[in-house]
Amino acid sequence: GAPLPPSAIFWKRGAMGKRAAVADPHVDALSRELLTLKEQCSGARMFKAKEGSPTFPFPIAVHLTVPRPAAAAAFDVDDLALKLTFSAGAERAEDNVALGVDSTADMPPQVATAIGSSLETTWRQQLAKRREAATAAGVPEPAGWLLKGLITLVLAKFAVLLQLVPACVEEYMGCDDLGATLRRFMLVLPREPAAGGTRASESGEE
């Protein structure tokens, strides 16, 4: 679908055939949260289901690009491309979200999958804690999605996330902008065992 406008105002056909504006509080909250992330992320885009679908405007997809922070400058990964999916705006927000990371030339699929799984688990836990706190206080669950906290976590743990699959992290000696030699890290596909290595080992034991 096409990107949504910042107002997140949707439309449905009224009884008289006129189109009336209908604001969804969960989508409106999502739009407001995305606006607050402009300084931390680039290329934030939101897509909705086609109008007329039974679950319109859900599912909603959000694409966010989180740039590499200075603390992770030693890694040859410029950013993390997050894909957030919201399947509904009903209660228990933690059951209605999913998170993935795009695999790129600098991001092996194994690492992308590991990062997406780790962030999704943490995100769901944060949403669940918020709901439980609201229930304990006897108030309705808030409509927001805790995106600011999620992106803050990504920036703080950027280097840690890139190392979730140790077999994909390769160290080499490089230079900084001033020409000084320093250790750098790149993400690579895990190396496969040499062909016949196991057989050679077994024959050696004989």
Tab-separated table of C-alpha atoms in Angstrom:
chain	number	residue	atom	x	y	z
A	1	GLY	CA	0.000	0.000	0.000
A	2	ALA	CA	0.955	3.659	-0.223
A	3	PRO	CA	2.573	5.515	2.702
A	4	LEU	CA	0.099	6.966	5.168
A	5	PRO	CA	-0.215	10.712	5.746
A	6	PRO	CA	1.012	12.004	9.139
A	7	SER	CA	-2.545	12.596	10.294
A	8	ALA	CA	-3.358	8.863	10.028
A	9	ILE	CA	-6.946	9.700	9.104
A	10	PHE	CA	-8.756	6.847	7.348
A	11	TRP	CA	-12.007	6.825	5.428
A	12	LYS	CA	-15.088	4.624	5.171
A	13	ARG	CA	-18.236	4.979	3.119
A	14	GLY	CA	-21.221	6.229	5.093
A	15	ALA	CA	-24.841	5.094	4.798
A	16	MET	CA	-25.617	7.904	2.348
A	17	GLY	CA	-22.659	7.114	0.136
A	18	LYS	CA	-20.589	9.998	1.471
A	19	ARG	CA	-17.076	9.426	2.719
A	20	ALA	CA	-16.556	10.178	6.391
A	21	ALA	CA	-13.227	10.518	8.198
A	22	VAL	CA	-12.551	7.962	10.916
A	23	ALA	CA	-9.480	8.191	13.147
A	24	ASP	CA	-8.129	4.986	14.644
A	25	PRO	CA	-6.546	5.785	18.047
A	26	HIS	CA	-3.906	3.073	17.705
A	27	VAL	CA	-2.834	4.228	14.244
A	28	ASP	CA	-2.956	7.862	15.311
A	29	ALA	CA	-0.659	6.998	18.233
A	30	LEU	CA	1.666	5.197	15.821
A	31	SER	CA	1.848	8.263	13.564
A	32	ARG	CA	2.699	10.503	16.508
A	33	GLU	CA	5.421	8.131	17.667
A	34	LEU	CA	6.990	8.024	14.216
A	35	LEU	CA	7.142	11.809	14.119
A	36	THR	CA	9.128	11.820	17.379
A	37	LEU	CA	11.704	9.442	15.869
A	38	LYS	CA	12.750	11.690	12.990
A	39	GLU	CA	15.975	12.714	14.725
A	40	GLN	CA	16.955	9.112	15.515
A	41	CYS	CA	15.855	7.357	12.323
A	42	SER	CA	15.810	8.058	8.623
A	43	GLY	CA	13.406	6.960	5.939
A	44	ALA	CA	10.529	6.176	8.303
A	45	ARG	CA	7.605	4.934	6.219
A	46	MET	CA	4.215	3.529	7.183
A	47	PHE	CA	2.037	1.347	4.953
A	48	LYS	CA	-1.528	0.186	5.535
A	49	ALA	CA	-3.760	-2.559	4.207
A	50	LYS	CA	-5.877	-1.794	1.162
A	51	GLU	CA	-9.039	0.133	1.845
A	52	GLY	CA	-12.015	-2.192	1.805
A	53	SER	CA	-10.187	-5.125	3.385
A	54	PRO	CA	-11.983	-6.662	6.409
A	55	THR	CA	-9.254	-5.600	8.830
A	56	PHE	CA	-8.535	-2.137	7.363
A	57	PRO	CA	-6.335	-0.299	8.226
A	58	PHE	CA	-4.483	-3.319	9.639
A	59	PRO	CA	-2.083	-4.927	9.069
A	60	ILE	CA	0.238	-1.931	9.082
A	61	ALA	CA	3.927	-2.121	8.192
A	62	VAL	CA	6.521	0.413	9.304
A	63	HIS	CA	10.027	0.618	7.846
A	64	LEU	CA	12.656	2.385	9.950
A	65	THR	CA	16.357	2.857	9.230
A	66	VAL	CA	18.452	3.222	12.387
A	67	PRO	CA	21.910	4.683	11.623
A	68	ARG	CA	25.023	3.275	13.259
A	69	PRO	CA	25.876	5.259	16.416
A	70	ALA	CA	29.383	6.512	17.168
A	71	ALA	CA	29.842	3.798	19.797
A	72	ALA	CA	29.693	1.160	17.039
A	73	ALA	CA	31.940	3.003	14.560
A	74	ALA	CA	34.358	0.048	14.407
A	75	PHE	CA	31.746	-2.052	12.579
A	76	ASP	CA	31.319	-1.976	8.804
A	77	VAL	CA	27.527	-1.752	9.056
A	78	ASP	CA	26.066	1.669	8.287
A	79	ASP	CA	22.584	1.053	9.655
A	80	LEU	CA	19.893	-1.414	10.647
A	81	ALA	CA	16.763	-1.546	8.489
A	82	LEU	CA	13.878	-2.522	10.767
A	83	LYS	CA	10.525	-3.820	9.542
A	84	LEU	CA	7.738	-3.529	12.119
A	85	THR	CA	4.360	-5.172	11.567
A	86	PHE	CA	1.185	-4.332	13.480
A	87	SER	CA	-1.566	-6.907	12.925
A	88	ALA	CA	-4.244	-5.173	14.993
A	89	GLY	CA	-4.847	-2.336	17.401
A	90	ALA	CA	-6.826	-4.310	19.963
A	91	GLU	CA	-5.867	-5.097	23.535
A	92	ARG	CA	-2.699	-7.067	24.332
A	93	ALA	CA	-0.489	-5.043	21.993
A	94	GLU	CA	2.384	-7.500	22.535
A	95	ASP	CA	0.409	-10.163	20.638
A	96	ASN	CA	-0.103	-7.918	17.616
A	97	VAL	CA	3.452	-6.942	16.700
A	98	ALA	CA	6.351	-8.504	14.812
A	99	LEU	CA	9.840	-7.228	14.037
A	100	GLY	CA	12.342	-8.157	11.347
A	101	VAL	CA	15.659	-6.834	10.037
A	102	ASP	CA	16.537	-6.600	6.350
A	103	SER	CA	19.441	-8.717	5.152
A	104	THR	CA	21.876	-6.681	3.022
A	105	ALA	CA	25.363	-7.003	1.575
A	106	ASP	CA	26.722	-5.947	4.984
A	107	MET	CA	24.150	-7.893	7.002
A	108	PRO	CA	24.156	-11.710	6.599
A	109	PRO	CA	20.702	-13.316	6.916
A	110	GLN	CA	21.788	-15.240	10.015
A	111	VAL	CA	22.608	-11.998	11.832
A	112	ALA	CA	19.489	-10.220	10.555
A	113	THR	CA	17.304	-13.061	11.852
A	114	ALA	CA	19.037	-13.118	15.246
A	115	ILE	CA	18.727	-9.346	15.713
A	116	GLY	CA	15.078	-9.333	14.661
A	117	SER	CA	14.226	-12.157	17.048
A	118	SER	CA	16.058	-10.535	19.965
A	119	LEU	CA	14.457	-7.128	19.450
A	120	GLU	CA	10.974	-8.570	18.931
A	121	THR	CA	11.208	-10.526	22.192
A	122	THR	CA	12.325	-7.455	24.133
A	123	TRP	CA	9.681	-5.250	22.493
A	124	ARG	CA	6.888	-7.694	23.319
A	125	GLN	CA	8.089	-7.925	26.912
A	126	GLN	CA	8.025	-4.140	27.269
A	127	LEU	CA	4.493	-3.937	25.860
A	128	ALA	CA	3.346	-6.737	28.167
A	129	LYS	CA	4.807	-5.011	31.225
A	130	ARG	CA	2.999	-1.802	30.315
A	131	ARG	CA	-0.297	-3.665	29.930
A	132	GLU	CA	0.168	-5.468	33.249
A	133	ALA	CA	0.922	-2.174	34.988
A	134	ALA	CA	-2.236	-0.631	33.515
A	135	THR	CA	-4.300	-3.629	34.611
A	136	ALA	CA	-2.899	-3.435	38.127
A	137	ALA	CA	-3.776	0.266	38.248
A	138	GLY	CA	-7.277	-0.399	36.932
A	139	VAL	CA	-6.863	1.789	33.847
A	140	PRO	CA	-7.140	0.981	30.098
A	141	GLU	CA	-4.031	-0.112	28.225
A	142	PRO	CA	-2.439	2.919	26.488
A	143	ALA	CA	-2.652	3.105	22.696
A	144	GLY	CA	1.052	3.744	22.026
A	145	TRP	CA	3.609	1.192	20.839
A	146	LEU	CA	6.760	2.165	22.835
A	147	LEU	CA	8.744	2.818	19.658
A	148	LYS	CA	10.991	5.463	21.211
A	149	GLY	CA	12.160	2.997	23.851
A	150	LEU	CA	12.723	0.358	21.174
A	151	ILE	CA	14.893	2.629	19.015
A	152	THR	CA	16.788	3.881	22.074
A	153	LEU	CA	17.586	0.246	22.866
A	154	VAL	CA	18.783	-0.412	19.305
A	155	LEU	CA	21.141	2.570	19.440
A	156	ALA	CA	22.478	1.636	22.880
A	157	LYS	CA	23.022	-2.041	21.984
A	158	PHE	CA	23.977	-1.610	18.319
A	159	ALA	CA	27.411	-3.251	18.614
A	160	VAL	CA	26.075	-6.019	20.860
A	161	LEU	CA	23.313	-6.828	18.376
A	162	LEU	CA	25.809	-7.106	15.518
A	163	GLN	CA	27.706	-9.762	17.481
A	164	LEU	CA	24.766	-12.055	18.243
A	165	VAL	CA	26.178	-14.606	15.774
A	166	PRO	CA	29.915	-14.790	16.615
A	167	ALA	CA	30.643	-16.996	13.584
A	168	CYS	CA	29.624	-14.087	11.336
A	169	VAL	CA	31.941	-11.487	12.918
A	170	GLU	CA	35.353	-11.101	11.295
A	171	GLU	CA	38.083	-8.833	12.655
A	172	TYR	CA	40.633	-7.014	10.529
A	173	MET	CA	43.051	-4.105	10.844
A	174	GLY	CA	41.857	-0.869	9.291
A	175	CYS	CA	42.265	2.893	9.611
A	176	ASP	CA	40.157	5.666	11.054
A	177	ASP	CA	39.490	9.043	9.421
A	178	LEU	CA	42.849	10.339	10.692
A	179	GLY	CA	44.808	7.420	9.268
A	180	ALA	CA	45.453	5.708	12.592
A	181	THR	CA	45.499	1.903	12.548
A	182	LEU	CA	42.785	0.207	14.565
A	183	ARG	CA	40.776	-2.971	14.798
A	184	ARG	CA	37.622	-3.102	12.718
A	185	PHE	CA	34.869	-5.650	12.331
A	186	MET	CA	32.812	-6.805	9.385
A	187	LEU	CA	29.926	-9.245	9.173
A	188	VAL	CA	30.421	-12.230	6.894
A	189	LEU	CA	28.644	-15.450	6.065
A	190	PRO	CA	29.743	-18.241	8.427
A	191	ARG	CA	32.465	-20.385	6.927
A	192	GLU	CA	31.511	-23.912	5.966
A	193	PRO	CA	33.728	-26.801	7.134
A	194	ALA	CA	36.297	-27.854	4.571
A	195	ALA	CA	35.026	-30.647	2.325
A	196	GLY	CA	36.193	-34.030	3.562
A	197	GLY	CA	37.480	-32.596	6.818
A	198	THR	CA	35.529	-35.045	8.947
A	199	ARG	CA	36.556	-38.017	6.863
A	200	ALA	CA	40.194	-37.020	7.031
A	201	SER	CA	39.965	-36.781	10.791
A	202	GLU	CA	38.316	-40.174	11.029
A	203	SER	CA	40.886	-41.804	8.746
A	204	GLY	CA	43.652	-40.233	10.791
A	205	GLU	CA	42.327	-41.839	13.953
A	206	GLU	CA	42.409	-45.209	12.253
